[in-house]
XYZ file of C-alpha atoms in Angstrom:
328
model
C -20.380 9.830 -56.965
C -17.798 12.519 -57.689
C -17.539 13.126 -53.948
C -16.669 9.471 -53.414
C -13.923 9.617 -56.023
C -12.550 12.803 -54.468
C -12.645 11.054 -51.085
C -10.748 8.059 -52.463
C -8.105 10.249 -54.094
C -7.681 12.145 -50.822
C -7.338 8.895 -48.870
C -4.852 7.609 -51.443
C -2.667 10.703 -51.044
C -2.853 10.519 -47.231
C -2.037 6.792 -47.221
C 0.915 7.383 -49.545
C 2.305 10.189 -47.376
C 1.867 8.105 -44.217
C 3.529 5.086 -45.829
C 6.504 7.221 -46.865
C 6.830 9.014 -43.525
C 6.306 6.205 -41.012
C 8.521 3.214 -40.341
C 11.498 2.257 -38.208
C 12.682 5.837 -38.829
C 9.892 8.408 -38.615
C 10.007 11.435 -40.917
C 8.257 14.676 -40.119
C 6.405 16.292 -43.015
C 9.159 18.885 -43.309
C 11.868 16.182 -43.413
C 9.885 14.282 -46.022
C 9.520 17.414 -48.135
C 13.227 18.253 -47.876
C 14.101 14.693 -48.922
C 11.774 14.947 -51.920
C 13.318 18.278 -52.941
C 16.796 16.766 -52.715
C 18.141 18.978 -49.934
C 21.793 17.933 -49.336
C 21.253 18.170 -45.568
C 18.542 15.502 -45.812
C 20.625 12.987 -47.743
C 19.979 10.184 -45.227
C 16.222 10.669 -45.427
C 16.463 10.904 -49.214
C 18.374 7.633 -49.414
C 15.780 5.853 -47.265
C 12.980 7.409 -49.293
C 14.283 6.663 -52.790
C 15.853 3.266 -52.168
C 13.374 1.746 -49.747
C 10.078 3.435 -49.008
C 9.110 4.899 -52.385
C 9.692 1.647 -54.346
C 7.725 -0.228 -51.681
C 4.863 2.264 -51.799
C 4.680 2.151 -55.603
C 4.711 -1.641 -55.453
C 1.806 -1.526 -52.994
C -0.188 0.739 -55.324
C 0.454 -1.420 -58.387
C -0.168 -4.697 -56.559
C -3.335 -3.525 -54.841
C -4.869 -2.057 -57.986
C -3.874 -5.058 -60.119
C -5.310 -7.660 -57.748
C -8.479 -5.596 -57.282
C -9.115 -5.445 -61.034
C -8.423 -9.184 -61.330
C -11.033 -9.748 -58.621
C -13.642 -7.677 -60.480
C -13.028 -9.611 -63.693
C -13.348 -12.997 -61.998
C -16.474 -12.109 -60.025
C -18.197 -10.925 -63.194
C -17.049 -13.821 -65.374
C -18.131 -16.485 -62.883
C -21.182 -14.542 -61.600
C -19.788 -15.329 -58.185
C -19.379 -12.661 -55.477
C -16.798 -14.820 -53.702
C -14.546 -15.337 -56.718
C -11.011 -14.006 -56.576
C -7.480 -14.876 -57.689
C -6.642 -16.479 -54.346
C -9.997 -18.172 -53.671
C -10.247 -19.978 -57.023
C -6.623 -21.063 -57.085
C -5.248 -18.607 -59.649
C -2.700 -17.224 -57.203
C -1.771 -20.797 -56.271
C -1.210 -21.515 -59.956
C 1.100 -18.527 -60.236
C 2.985 -19.726 -57.164
C 3.276 -23.186 -58.687
C 4.746 -21.716 -61.860
C 7.371 -19.859 -59.862
C 8.069 -22.941 -57.728
C 8.585 -25.132 -60.792
C 11.045 -22.608 -62.155
C 13.015 -21.890 -58.990
C 12.816 -24.989 -56.779
C 13.296 -27.547 -59.539
C 16.572 -25.960 -60.596
C 15.296 -24.923 -64.018
C 16.605 -21.381 -63.537
C 19.590 -19.642 -61.999
C 19.412 -18.840 -58.292
C 17.020 -15.994 -57.654
C 18.455 -12.739 -56.434
C 16.442 -10.358 -54.253
C 13.686 -12.943 -53.862
C 12.492 -12.886 -57.487
C 13.735 -10.840 -60.382
C 13.840 -10.820 -64.133
C 11.373 -11.893 -66.761
C 11.539 -15.658 -66.298
C 9.683 -15.604 -62.978
C 7.002 -13.304 -64.394
C 6.441 -15.561 -67.394
C 6.342 -18.663 -65.181
C 3.795 -17.055 -62.846
C 1.580 -15.898 -65.726
C 1.659 -19.350 -67.337
C 0.862 -21.036 -64.028
C -2.040 -18.667 -63.387
C -3.324 -19.162 -66.957
C -3.387 -22.952 -66.674
C -5.312 -22.914 -63.396
C -7.711 -20.196 -64.556
C -8.454 -22.112 -67.760
C -9.146 -25.213 -65.677
C -11.495 -23.264 -63.394
C -13.362 -21.807 -66.390
C -13.870 -25.289 -67.863
C -15.152 -26.579 -64.522
C -17.399 -23.525 -64.048
C -19.160 -24.345 -67.324
C -20.399 -27.567 -65.672
C -20.634 -26.533 -62.026
C -23.157 -23.750 -61.480
C -23.439 -23.599 -57.700
C -21.291 -20.978 -55.993
C -20.319 -23.210 -53.074
C -19.321 -26.070 -55.393
C -17.069 -23.792 -57.424
C -15.442 -22.477 -54.257
C -14.778 -26.053 -53.127
C -13.200 -26.769 -56.515
C -10.966 -23.715 -56.081
C -10.021 -24.911 -52.610
C -9.131 -28.370 -53.929
C -7.028 -26.847 -56.711
C -5.205 -24.824 -54.073
C -4.514 -27.988 -52.062
C -3.321 -29.820 -55.185
C -0.912 -27.097 -56.261
C 0.221 -26.727 -52.655
C 1.056 -30.429 -52.557
C 3.207 -30.123 -55.681
C 4.982 -27.111 -54.197
C 5.620 -29.055 -50.970
C 7.185 -31.900 -52.961
C 9.401 -29.426 -54.802
C 10.417 -27.871 -51.488
C 11.451 -31.249 -50.103
C 13.889 -31.878 -52.973
C 15.293 -28.358 -53.385
C 18.561 -27.066 -51.935
C 18.355 -25.219 -48.585
C 19.346 -21.782 -49.893
C 16.709 -21.733 -52.632
C 14.133 -23.193 -50.246
C 14.726 -20.464 -47.665
C 14.360 -17.809 -50.339
C 11.146 -19.317 -51.679
C 9.538 -19.774 -48.247
C 10.272 -16.144 -47.404
C 8.706 -15.131 -50.713
C 5.505 -17.065 -49.921
C 4.933 -14.851 -46.862
C 4.390 -11.914 -49.204
C 6.687 -8.909 -49.308
C 6.666 -5.503 -50.958
C 10.211 -4.597 -49.947
C 12.005 -6.945 -52.350
C 10.948 -5.027 -55.467
C 13.528 -2.556 -56.787
C 13.262 0.085 -59.465
C 14.088 -2.328 -62.297
C 11.358 -4.724 -61.188
C 8.882 -1.872 -60.739
C 9.250 -1.008 -64.426
C 8.246 -4.546 -65.398
C 5.442 -4.623 -62.817
C 4.128 -1.261 -64.023
C 4.160 -2.427 -67.648
C 2.174 -5.613 -67.071
C -0.267 -4.147 -64.543
C -0.933 -1.170 -66.831
C -1.659 -3.480 -69.761
C -4.006 -5.537 -67.585
C -5.867 -2.524 -66.204
C -6.210 -0.740 -69.564
C -7.410 -3.963 -71.191
C -9.984 -4.406 -68.425
C -11.267 -0.851 -68.812
C -11.759 -1.493 -72.534
C -14.062 -4.422 -71.658
C -16.540 -2.289 -69.699
C -19.465 -2.767 -72.098
C -19.286 -6.556 -72.534
C -18.731 -6.984 -68.787
C -21.800 -4.856 -68.032
C -23.819 -6.912 -70.512
C -22.578 -10.130 -68.901
C -24.048 -9.008 -65.582
C -27.503 -9.516 -67.137
C -26.670 -13.013 -68.358
C -24.809 -14.703 -71.173
C -27.870 -14.770 -73.454
C -28.353 -11.023 -73.032
C -24.678 -10.362 -73.787
C -24.818 -12.567 -76.881
C -27.989 -10.798 -77.980
C -26.060 -7.522 -77.977
C -23.461 -9.047 -80.265
C -20.746 -9.858 -77.724
C -18.891 -13.154 -78.086
C -18.867 -14.969 -74.741
C -16.043 -17.230 -75.877
C -13.892 -14.269 -76.876
C -14.745 -12.470 -73.631
C -13.721 -15.500 -71.570
C -10.391 -15.688 -73.372
C -9.712 -11.978 -72.859
C -10.639 -12.146 -69.170
C -8.419 -15.214 -68.786
C -5.459 -13.390 -70.336
C -5.972 -10.193 -68.337
C -6.554 -11.970 -65.018
C -3.522 -14.203 -65.498
C -1.461 -11.156 -66.448
C -2.496 -9.202 -63.350
C -2.441 -12.033 -60.814
C 0.646 -13.686 -62.271
C 2.776 -10.547 -62.420
C 1.910 -9.311 -58.935
C 2.464 -12.777 -57.466
C 5.840 -13.128 -59.185
C 7.222 -9.986 -57.557
C 5.427 -9.768 -54.202
C 4.478 -13.348 -53.421
C 0.955 -14.788 -53.142
C -1.059 -12.011 -51.498
C -4.524 -13.070 -50.362
C -7.893 -11.358 -49.824
C -7.251 -8.147 -51.789
C -8.763 -9.482 -55.011
C -11.930 -10.800 -53.402
C -12.715 -8.015 -50.921
C -11.843 -4.810 -52.777
C -14.560 -5.074 -55.489
C -17.225 -5.386 -52.781
C -15.925 -2.270 -51.049
C -16.062 -0.354 -54.343
C -19.603 -1.551 -55.129
C -20.770 -0.695 -51.636
C -19.189 2.750 -51.763
C -20.596 3.730 -55.162
C -23.865 1.746 -54.957
C -23.528 0.459 -58.517
C -22.357 -2.534 -60.533
C -21.423 -0.456 -63.585
C -17.921 -1.574 -64.486
C -16.898 1.913 -65.539
C -17.320 2.916 -61.906
C -16.500 -0.367 -60.179
C -13.202 -0.894 -62.005
C -12.011 2.659 -61.352
C -13.177 2.530 -57.743
C -11.527 -0.849 -57.201
C -8.228 0.477 -58.553
C -8.290 3.283 -55.979
C -9.538 1.092 -53.121
C -7.003 -1.639 -53.842
C -4.131 0.841 -53.842
C -5.327 2.435 -50.587
C -5.800 -0.904 -48.828
C -2.353 -2.165 -49.822
C -0.722 1.084 -48.678
C -2.495 0.801 -45.322
C -1.497 -2.868 -44.986
C 2.099 -1.955 -45.806
C 1.954 0.845 -43.239
C 0.671 -1.539 -40.562
C 3.352 -4.103 -41.406
C 6.115 -1.579 -40.695
C 4.659 0.332 -37.743
C 7.255 1.945 -35.486
C 8.163 -0.258 -32.541
C 7.782 -3.552 -34.398
C 10.776 -5.873 -34.476
C 11.295 -6.002 -38.231
C 8.493 -6.066 -40.794
C 5.360 -8.181 -40.586
C 4.540 -10.470 -43.543
C 2.115 -8.565 -45.751
C -0.086 -11.673 -46.053
C -0.712 -11.674 -42.311
C -1.953 -8.084 -42.448
C -4.179 -8.592 -45.504
C -5.696 -11.685 -43.849
C -6.622 -9.671 -40.752
C -8.339 -7.195 -43.057
C -9.947 -9.536 -45.573
C -11.089 -12.557 -43.564
C -13.844 -10.705 -41.612
C -15.229 -9.282 -44.868
C -15.398 -12.725 -46.497
C -17.096 -14.176 -43.406
C -19.708 -11.402 -43.504
C -20.351 -12.099 -47.205
C -20.813 -15.815 -46.510
C -23.258 -15.056 -43.689
C -25.267 -12.773 -45.979
C -25.451 -15.484 -48.638
């Protein structure tokens, strides 16, 4: 198990170095090191590194780890291996919150795609409303497929509202919002990273503190209650943490799919356990690595511009979800 963690840390470091070095301008390892040291002769590389690639890489790490933890929480709470922020409509709820704020003219025009606290709060509230609705439905619908269909319908419903808002919004705001929906890591600056780091850290730390009740919940609600854990309180805490993680990441990077649902399965398969102490930590590492790799692919040298991050994550995540469905 320690070897697997060492492997993940090594892969994380390699993915980070590759993400910083490769792009439209390729840095050698020596150029990258000189830029990090602040060598005056490497001022161009240092400017690219500090103002573009490093913020994007840190955003990838925070987004990947946050969505992965949100996926673990949802899969445990719903006892559903195919649960995730995007599958059950939580990401759509966050997008709806942002759309209501930006497209309806309730806020000032958004600079640099999305910035400030208002978008974060709107995304968290939107995610919370949808997640609460899904929890209430899940208490009556027990079948996995039925719950997934409900999540799909919620996604269609929120998408319809967003489409209506798009049709009545002004062209400049609409263009900005549509670009945001493609998913992007490059629009997050240092000021936004501070906010993203704060909320994702709170969500991850809170999730790690719930290891014991989450492990008990794996054996059933009656077993967890028998150990003295309050299922109602646990649901509320998971709702808050999931909305915090999914809402914040969506507000800054757009609705990114497949990371939340696929990463927990990779962590469980790698460590051969469902213990949340291991799965949560492993998912944090795997999510960060996957997002760094997706970001690297989206900006490969020779590409005309940058690919939408959602397109890359879909190429990665869709085959995994199909394989899970076939196994079930």
